[in-house]
Amino acid sequence: MTDEVHDVVIAGSGMAGLTAAIYAARADLEPLVLEGDEPGGQLTLTTDVENYPGFEDGVEAFELIQETKGQAERFGASYRQLSVEDADLDGRPFTLHLSDGSRLETKAFVVATGASARWVGAENEEILMGNGLSTCATCDGAFHRGDDVLVIGGGDSAMEEAIFLSKFAERVEVVHRREELRASEIMKDRAMDKEEIEFTWNTELLEIYGSEEEGVTGAKLAHHPEGRPKEKLDNPATEEYDVDVGGVFYAIGHDPNTEFLVDTDVVLDDEGYVETLDGRTSETHVDGVFVGGDVTDSFYQQAVTAAGMGCMAAIDAEEWLDELEREEKAEAAAE
Ligand code: NAP
């Protein structure tokens, strides 16, 4: 058994988790936030946030996170840099098994664990990740001053990464598997306006060259005139060729962080995102477990939508805890 029983534990410390913490703390629930492997969430992978309401000139992502964290702390939230490895959601209270081997119990559980960057599956990526291969231009872009670099992807993230990298790199080549970008018009235009950025269409990354010691030295690409060349590697129209580059950046979307929920009754969709009970509130299919942010939202994935969903999760958890208390009191009175 564990001594620790909390009213509410929040897993995740991006905008969803931190906003849930503000609301839960202001409701005197003294929430514990398990910050996870990426404290601050996806926002920490970006620099300036220009579309979060209330900041005429934008705000630095790090500052936004720190301020929001402090705001929740002021009302009584506490933090631990641990992740949930496993969750037993059958019993009451719930038991959470944490990354340091400890466990704790909580009456209500808010899942705000976000989504993590996807990997392409190119040869050598395991060895080179962090050694010239990156999923975060903001974190690693400055290492590539004067380099030629590749950005893999065709969505808003790829445009954002390419634009950021154009400040440092000599040439940024966006490699997209089709010939039409998925990115929004404004991001597309911004990227296309930069003379350092070039686009390579209908092309995919097969292999990255280099080593842990020397970093990335090049890459093998495949091109097919009709796109998605990896599905057509035996096709004579598919051309494989090498490029010399000093860095590769993945920007092909995200996967929700829900491994610890796989064996529970929380329902996940085909991509692993948490489904809500009614598509309207933050309630999941397990009574007492609430969800907010990118871990349940594969579409909007914005700081402001995550914050809104974190707020909903905390309000729903508070109401649920109130109802639980009323039931417990009624039961005690009946005995
Ligand atoms: P996304 O919109 O899902 O785009 C992923 C891109 O990667 C697509 O172009 C996709 O190709 C490509 N891709 C996926 N798997 C691939 C693979 N295995 N190999 C090669 N290419 C692959 O993801 P995102 O760009 O991360 O954006 C996610 C959400 O966040 C979106 O709603 C976006 O608007 C938002 N966002 C907004 C901003 C902003 O406004 N500043 C910045 C970042 C993200 P296909 O097109 O062929 O599917």
Short mmCIF file of C-alpha atoms and ligand atoms in Angstrom, two decimals:
data_model
loop_
_atom_site.label_atom_id
_atom_site.label_comp_id
_atom_site.label_asym_id
_atom_site.label_seq_id
_atom_site.Cartn_x
_atom_site.Cartn_y
_atom_site.Cartn_z
CA MET A 1 0.00 0.00 0.00
CA THR A 2 0.96 3.63 -0.34
CA ASP A 3 0.45 6.39 2.20
CA GLU A 4 -0.26 9.00 -0.41
CA VAL A 5 -3.90 9.52 -1.37
CA HIS A 6 -4.62 12.64 -3.37
CA ASP A 7 -7.91 14.23 -4.35
CA VAL A 8 -6.66 14.88 -7.84
CA VAL A 9 -3.50 13.98 -9.71
CA ILE A 10 -2.80 15.56 -13.09
CA ALA A 11 -0.51 13.72 -15.49
CA GLY A 12 1.19 16.14 -17.88
CA SER A 13 2.53 19.68 -17.59
CA GLY A 14 1.78 21.31 -20.92
CA MET A 15 -0.89 23.99 -21.20
CA ALA A 16 -3.67 21.46 -20.56
CA GLY A 17 -2.13 20.03 -17.38
CA LEU A 18 -1.08 23.41 -16.02
CA THR A 19 -4.45 25.01 -16.66
CA ALA A 20 -6.15 22.03 -15.00
CA ALA A 21 -3.77 22.63 -12.08
CA ILE A 22 -4.80 26.31 -11.78
CA TYR A 23 -8.49 25.42 -11.68
CA ALA A 24 -8.08 22.44 -9.35
CA ALA A 25 -5.81 24.44 -7.03
CA ARG A 26 -8.27 27.34 -6.88
CA ALA A 27 -10.91 24.77 -5.88
CA ASP A 28 -8.66 23.88 -2.90
CA LEU A 29 -7.98 20.39 -4.24
CA GLU A 30 -4.18 20.73 -3.86
CA PRO A 31 -3.50 18.98 -7.17
CA LEU A 32 -0.26 17.10 -7.74
CA VAL A 33 1.09 17.55 -11.26
CA LEU A 34 3.26 14.73 -12.62
CA GLU A 35 5.32 16.69 -15.10
CA GLY A 36 6.30 13.76 -17.31
CA ASP A 37 9.25 13.29 -19.65
CA GLU A 38 8.72 16.61 -21.43
CA PRO A 39 7.92 19.19 -18.70
CA GLY A 40 6.08 22.07 -20.29
CA GLY A 41 4.82 19.91 -23.14
CA GLN A 42 5.04 20.67 -26.84
CA LEU A 43 5.24 24.43 -26.26
CA THR A 44 8.77 24.01 -25.00
CA LEU A 45 9.70 22.95 -28.53
CA THR A 46 8.83 26.35 -29.90
CA THR A 47 10.15 29.88 -29.29
CA ASP A 48 7.62 32.67 -29.67
CA VAL A 49 3.90 32.13 -29.28
CA GLU A 50 2.01 34.71 -31.28
CA ASN A 51 -1.48 33.28 -31.14
CA TYR A 52 -2.11 32.90 -27.42
CA PRO A 53 -4.71 35.49 -26.39
CA GLY A 54 -3.64 38.36 -24.14
CA PHE A 55 -0.16 39.04 -25.56
CA GLU A 56 -0.22 41.78 -28.18
CA ASP A 57 3.43 41.25 -29.07
CA GLY A 58 3.46 37.49 -28.49
CA VAL A 59 5.09 35.69 -25.59
CA GLU A 60 8.07 33.38 -25.29
CA ALA A 61 6.88 29.80 -24.89
CA PHE A 62 9.20 29.19 -21.93
CA GLU A 63 7.87 32.28 -20.18
CA LEU A 64 4.25 31.28 -20.82
CA ILE A 65 4.89 27.86 -19.28
CA GLN A 66 6.79 29.22 -16.27
CA GLU A 67 4.14 31.87 -15.56
CA THR A 68 1.31 29.34 -15.83
CA LYS A 69 3.17 26.92 -13.59
CA GLY A 70 3.77 29.63 -11.00
CA GLN A 71 0.13 30.70 -11.22
CA ALA A 72 -1.05 27.19 -10.27
CA GLU A 73 1.64 26.89 -7.58
CA ARG A 74 0.41 30.12 -5.97
CA PHE A 75 -2.96 28.45 -5.34
CA GLY A 76 -1.48 25.23 -3.96
CA ALA A 77 -0.48 22.98 -6.88
CA SER A 78 2.70 20.91 -6.47
CA TYR A 79 4.93 19.28 -9.07
CA ARG A 80 7.03 16.16 -9.49
CA GLN A 81 9.21 15.37 -12.49
CA LEU A 82 7.85 11.86 -12.91
CA SER A 83 5.66 10.07 -15.44
CA VAL A 84 2.91 7.52 -15.02
CA GLU A 85 4.16 4.11 -16.17
CA ASP A 86 1.03 2.16 -15.37
CA ALA A 87 -2.43 2.95 -14.06
CA ASP A 88 -4.75 0.68 -12.10
CA LEU A 89 -8.13 2.27 -12.68
CA ASP A 90 -10.29 -0.67 -11.56
CA GLY A 91 -10.07 -0.06 -7.82
CA ARG A 92 -10.92 3.06 -5.78
CA PRO A 93 -8.95 5.20 -5.27
CA PHE A 94 -6.95 4.76 -8.49
CA THR A 95 -3.34 3.59 -8.17
CA LEU A 96 -0.67 5.19 -10.35
CA HIS A 97 2.73 3.51 -10.79
CA LEU A 98 5.40 6.12 -11.43
CA SER A 99 8.68 6.23 -13.35
CA ASP A 100 10.83 6.18 -10.17
CA GLY A 101 9.21 2.91 -9.03
CA SER A 102 6.97 4.61 -6.47
CA ARG A 103 3.19 4.67 -6.58
CA LEU A 104 0.44 6.86 -5.29
CA GLU A 105 -3.31 6.89 -5.06
CA THR A 106 -5.79 9.45 -6.25
CA LYS A 107 -9.56 9.81 -6.17
CA ALA A 108 -9.74 11.74 -9.46
CA PHE A 109 -7.24 11.52 -12.29
CA VAL A 110 -6.73 14.09 -15.04
CA VAL A 111 -4.89 12.83 -18.12
CA ALA A 112 -3.12 15.66 -19.94
CA THR A 113 -0.08 13.81 -21.22
CA GLY A 114 -0.09 15.36 -24.69
CA ALA A 115 1.37 13.91 -27.85
CA SER A 116 5.01 13.31 -28.86
CA ALA A 117 6.82 13.82 -32.14
CA ARG A 118 6.61 10.96 -34.64
CA TRP A 119 9.70 9.35 -36.14
CA VAL A 120 10.00 8.60 -39.85
CA GLY A 121 11.45 5.09 -39.58
CA ALA A 122 14.56 5.86 -41.65
CA GLU A 123 17.63 3.68 -41.32
CA ASN A 124 20.06 4.88 -38.60
CA GLU A 125 17.57 7.23 -36.93
CA GLU A 126 17.93 5.54 -33.52
CA ILE A 127 21.69 6.16 -33.52
CA LEU A 128 21.55 9.68 -34.92
CA MET A 129 18.64 11.09 -32.91
CA GLY A 130 20.21 13.87 -30.85
CA ASN A 131 23.36 13.71 -32.97
CA GLY A 132 22.32 15.85 -35.91
CA LEU A 133 18.87 14.32 -36.20
CA SER A 134 16.21 16.17 -34.22
CA THR A 135 12.47 16.60 -33.74
CA CYS A 136 12.94 20.14 -32.47
CA ALA A 137 14.43 22.95 -34.53
CA THR A 138 14.03 25.35 -31.63
CA CYS A 139 16.19 23.14 -29.45
CA ASP A 140 18.84 22.16 -31.99
CA GLY A 141 18.70 24.68 -34.83
CA ALA A 142 21.59 26.76 -33.53
CA PHE A 143 23.92 23.75 -33.93
CA HIS A 144 23.47 24.02 -37.70
CA ARG A 145 24.85 27.44 -38.55
CA GLY A 146 25.96 27.38 -42.17
CA ASP A 147 24.78 23.79 -42.74
CA ASP A 148 22.45 22.40 -45.35
CA VAL A 149 19.60 20.67 -43.53
CA LEU A 150 16.50 18.64 -44.36
CA VAL A 151 13.08 19.09 -42.81
CA ILE A 152 10.80 16.09 -43.30
CA GLY A 153 7.05 16.81 -43.47
CA GLY A 154 4.47 19.00 -45.17
CA GLY A 155 2.29 20.36 -42.34
CA ASP A 156 2.42 23.50 -40.21
CA SER A 157 5.12 22.00 -38.00
CA ALA A 158 7.39 21.43 -40.99
CA MET A 159 6.87 25.04 -42.13
CA GLU A 160 7.56 26.33 -38.63
CA GLU A 161 10.71 24.24 -38.29
CA ALA A 162 11.95 25.29 -41.74
CA ILE A 163 11.34 28.99 -41.05
CA PHE A 164 13.17 28.75 -37.72
CA LEU A 165 16.07 26.84 -39.26
CA SER A 166 16.42 29.40 -42.07
CA LYS A 167 17.89 31.76 -39.44
CA PHE A 168 20.89 29.46 -39.01
CA ALA A 169 21.22 27.08 -41.94
CA GLU A 170 22.67 27.96 -45.33
CA ARG A 171 19.90 26.01 -47.07
CA VAL A 172 16.79 24.28 -45.74
CA GLU A 173 15.25 21.59 -47.92
CA VAL A 174 11.69 20.65 -47.01
CA VAL A 175 11.13 17.07 -48.14
CA HIS A 176 7.47 16.18 -48.57
CA ARG A 177 6.05 12.85 -49.67
CA ARG A 178 3.35 14.41 -51.87
CA GLU A 179 3.29 17.50 -54.09
CA GLU A 180 0.73 19.41 -52.05
CA LEU A 181 1.42 20.76 -48.59
CA ARG A 182 -0.93 20.07 -45.70
CA ALA A 183 0.17 23.31 -44.01
CA SER A 184 -2.12 26.36 -43.63
CA GLU A 185 -1.88 29.09 -46.30
CA ILE A 186 -0.19 31.59 -43.99
CA MET A 187 2.54 29.17 -42.89
CA LYS A 188 3.02 27.94 -46.46
CA ASP A 189 3.43 31.51 -47.74
CA ARG A 190 5.86 32.43 -44.97
CA ALA A 191 8.05 29.41 -45.75
CA MET A 192 7.89 29.92 -49.51
CA ASP A 193 8.90 33.57 -49.11
CA LYS A 194 12.22 32.60 -47.49
CA GLU A 195 14.98 32.32 -50.05
CA GLU A 196 16.91 29.82 -47.89
CA ILE A 197 14.01 27.35 -48.03
CA GLU A 198 13.51 24.96 -50.95
CA PHE A 199 10.88 22.30 -51.45
CA THR A 200 11.44 18.78 -52.72
CA TRP A 201 8.17 17.15 -53.68
CA ASN A 202 7.08 13.49 -53.89
CA THR A 203 10.15 12.48 -51.94
CA GLU A 204 10.81 10.49 -48.76
CA LEU A 205 13.76 9.84 -46.48
CA LEU A 206 15.13 6.30 -46.52
CA GLU A 207 18.38 6.53 -44.59
CA ILE A 208 20.50 9.02 -42.70
CA TYR A 209 24.28 8.83 -42.93
CA GLY A 210 26.67 9.69 -40.13
CA SER A 211 27.69 8.51 -36.69
CA GLU A 212 27.37 9.48 -33.06
CA GLU A 213 30.83 11.06 -33.24
CA GLU A 214 30.57 13.04 -36.48
CA GLY A 215 26.80 13.65 -36.48
CA VAL A 216 24.72 13.65 -39.66
CA THR A 217 26.71 13.76 -42.89
CA GLY A 218 24.08 12.98 -45.48
CA ALA A 219 20.85 11.23 -46.35
CA LYS A 220 19.37 8.86 -48.88
CA LEU A 221 16.10 10.04 -50.44
CA ALA A 222 13.65 8.37 -52.79
CA HIS A 223 11.53 10.20 -55.37
CA HIS A 224 8.55 9.03 -57.38
CA PRO A 225 6.67 11.44 -59.68
CA GLU A 226 3.32 10.41 -58.21
CA GLY A 227 4.40 10.70 -54.57
CA ARG A 228 4.71 8.32 -51.64
CA PRO A 229 7.87 6.71 -53.09
CA LYS A 230 8.42 4.41 -50.10
CA GLU A 231 5.38 2.43 -51.23
CA LYS A 232 6.88 2.16 -54.73
CA LEU A 233 10.53 1.28 -54.12
CA ASP A 234 10.45 -1.55 -56.71
CA ASN A 235 8.86 0.71 -59.30
CA PRO A 236 11.33 1.67 -62.08
CA ALA A 237 10.13 5.28 -61.89
CA THR A 238 11.38 5.53 -58.30
CA GLU A 239 14.76 7.19 -58.08
CA GLU A 240 16.98 6.81 -55.02
CA TYR A 241 19.71 9.37 -54.50
CA ASP A 242 22.05 10.78 -51.83
CA VAL A 243 22.33 14.33 -50.53
CA ASP A 244 25.05 15.91 -48.35
CA VAL A 245 23.45 17.53 -45.31
CA GLY A 246 24.59 18.35 -41.79
CA GLY A 247 21.23 17.93 -40.11
CA VAL A 248 17.81 16.30 -40.43
CA PHE A 249 14.66 17.52 -38.67
CA TYR A 250 11.52 15.43 -38.33
CA ALA A 251 8.21 17.31 -38.41
CA ILE A 252 5.65 14.68 -39.39
CA GLY A 253 3.12 14.96 -36.61
CA HIS A 254 2.62 13.46 -33.19
CA ASP A 255 1.49 10.37 -31.34
CA PRO A 256 -0.57 10.65 -28.16
CA ASN A 257 1.15 9.62 -24.91
CA THR A 258 -1.33 6.99 -23.80
CA GLU A 259 0.71 3.77 -23.42
CA PHE A 260 -0.12 3.63 -19.70
CA LEU A 261 -3.84 3.55 -20.54
CA VAL A 262 -3.76 0.69 -23.02
CA ASP A 263 -4.78 -2.00 -20.51
CA THR A 264 -7.38 0.13 -18.76
CA ASP A 265 -11.06 0.77 -19.56
CA VAL A 266 -10.25 4.26 -20.84
CA VAL A 267 -11.24 4.06 -24.51
CA LEU A 268 -8.64 5.08 -27.10
CA ASP A 269 -9.30 5.68 -30.79
CA ASP A 270 -7.43 3.95 -33.64
CA GLU A 271 -4.50 6.38 -33.33
CA GLY A 272 -4.35 6.05 -29.52
CA TYR A 273 -6.02 9.37 -28.63
CA VAL A 274 -8.31 9.24 -25.58
CA GLU A 275 -12.00 9.25 -26.48
CA THR A 276 -14.36 11.21 -24.26
CA LEU A 277 -17.60 9.66 -23.08
CA ASP A 278 -19.90 12.07 -24.86
CA GLY A 279 -17.61 14.18 -27.07
CA ARG A 280 -18.70 17.25 -25.08
CA THR A 281 -17.22 17.07 -21.57
CA SER A 282 -13.81 15.84 -20.44
CA GLU A 283 -15.22 12.61 -18.98
CA THR A 284 -13.61 9.40 -20.19
CA HIS A 285 -15.16 5.93 -20.15
CA VAL A 286 -13.78 5.45 -16.62
CA ASP A 287 -15.73 7.29 -13.96
CA GLY A 288 -13.35 9.68 -12.19
CA VAL A 289 -10.82 9.89 -15.03
CA PHE A 290 -10.87 13.13 -17.04
CA VAL A 291 -8.89 14.19 -20.09
CA GLY A 292 -7.74 17.41 -21.75
CA GLY A 293 -5.34 18.71 -24.39
CA ASP A 294 -3.51 17.10 -27.31
CA VAL A 295 -3.83 13.61 -25.80
CA THR A 296 -7.52 13.72 -26.76
CA ASP A 297 -7.30 16.18 -29.66
CA SER A 298 -5.52 15.21 -32.86
CA PHE A 299 -7.02 18.12 -34.77
CA TYR A 300 -6.62 21.54 -33.12
CA GLN A 301 -3.49 20.90 -31.04
CA GLN A 302 -3.11 24.55 -30.04
CA ALA A 303 -1.91 25.97 -26.71
CA VAL A 304 -5.18 27.79 -26.26
CA THR A 305 -7.37 24.78 -27.03
CA ALA A 306 -5.26 22.63 -24.70
CA ALA A 307 -5.64 25.24 -21.95
CA GLY A 308 -9.42 25.31 -22.48
CA MET A 309 -9.65 21.53 -22.28
CA GLY A 310 -7.49 21.48 -19.15
CA CYS A 311 -9.91 23.92 -17.57
CA MET A 312 -12.85 21.67 -18.51
CA ALA A 313 -11.13 18.60 -17.04
CA ALA A 314 -10.51 20.33 -13.71
CA ILE A 315 -14.07 21.65 -13.45
CA ASP A 316 -15.47 18.21 -14.29
CA ALA A 317 -13.13 16.57 -11.75
CA GLU A 318 -14.15 19.05 -9.05
CA GLU A 319 -17.85 18.40 -9.65
CA TRP A 320 -17.25 14.68 -9.65
CA LEU A 321 -15.35 14.87 -6.34
CA ASP A 322 -18.16 16.95 -4.81
CA GLU A 323 -20.68 14.31 -5.87
CA LEU A 324 -18.44 11.56 -4.47
CA GLU A 325 -18.26 13.37 -1.13
CA ARG A 326 -22.05 13.80 -1.05
CA GLU A 327 -22.51 10.07 -1.72
CA GLU A 328 -19.98 9.09 0.94
CA LYS A 329 -21.68 11.34 3.51
CA ALA A 330 -25.11 9.92 2.63
CA GLU A 331 -23.76 6.37 2.97
CA ALA A 332 -22.18 7.18 6.36
CA ALA A 333 -25.41 8.75 7.57
CA ALA A 334 -27.38 5.68 6.48
CA GLU A 335 -25.14 3.29 8.46
P1 NAP B 1 0.21 17.26 -39.57
O1 NAP B 1 -0.64 18.45 -39.90
O2 NAP B 1 -0.42 15.96 -39.31
O3 NAP B 1 1.24 17.10 -40.78
C1 NAP B 1 2.15 16.04 -40.82
C2 NAP B 1 2.89 16.08 -42.15
O4 NAP B 1 3.89 15.06 -42.15
C3 NAP B 1 1.97 15.83 -43.33
O5 NAP B 1 2.34 16.66 -44.40
C4 NAP B 1 2.23 14.35 -43.64
O6 NAP B 1 2.13 14.04 -45.02
C5 NAP B 1 3.69 14.18 -43.23
N1 NAP B 1 3.97 12.82 -42.78
C6 NAP B 1 3.28 12.09 -41.86
N2 NAP B 1 3.86 10.89 -41.66
C7 NAP B 1 4.93 10.86 -42.50
C8 NAP B 1 5.94 9.88 -42.77
N3 NAP B 1 5.97 8.70 -42.13
N4 NAP B 1 6.89 10.19 -43.68
C9 NAP B 1 6.87 11.38 -44.34
N5 NAP B 1 5.95 12.35 -44.12
C10 NAP B 1 5.00 12.08 -43.22
O7 NAP B 1 1.15 17.54 -38.31
P2 NAP B 1 1.79 18.90 -37.82
O8 NAP B 1 2.42 19.65 -38.92
O9 NAP B 1 2.63 18.50 -36.66
O10 NAP B 1 0.54 19.74 -37.26
C11 NAP B 1 -0.35 19.18 -36.30
C12 NAP B 1 -1.40 20.22 -35.89
O11 NAP B 1 -0.77 21.31 -35.18
C13 NAP B 1 -2.10 20.85 -37.09
O12 NAP B 1 -3.44 21.08 -36.75
C14 NAP B 1 -1.38 22.15 -37.27
O13 NAP B 1 -2.17 23.16 -37.88
C15 NAP B 1 -1.02 22.54 -35.85
N6 NAP B 1 0.20 23.39 -35.84
C16 NAP B 1 0.03 24.74 -36.01
C17 NAP B 1 1.14 25.57 -36.03
C18 NAP B 1 0.96 27.05 -36.21
O14 NAP B 1 -0.11 27.47 -36.58
N7 NAP B 1 1.96 27.86 -35.97
C19 NAP B 1 2.43 25.04 -35.89
C20 NAP B 1 2.57 23.65 -35.74
C21 NAP B 1 1.44 22.84 -35.74
P3 NAP B 1 0.69 14.03 -45.76
O15 NAP B 1 0.35 15.47 -45.94
O16 NAP B 1 0.97 13.30 -47.00
O17 NAP B 1 -0.24 13.30 -44.84
#
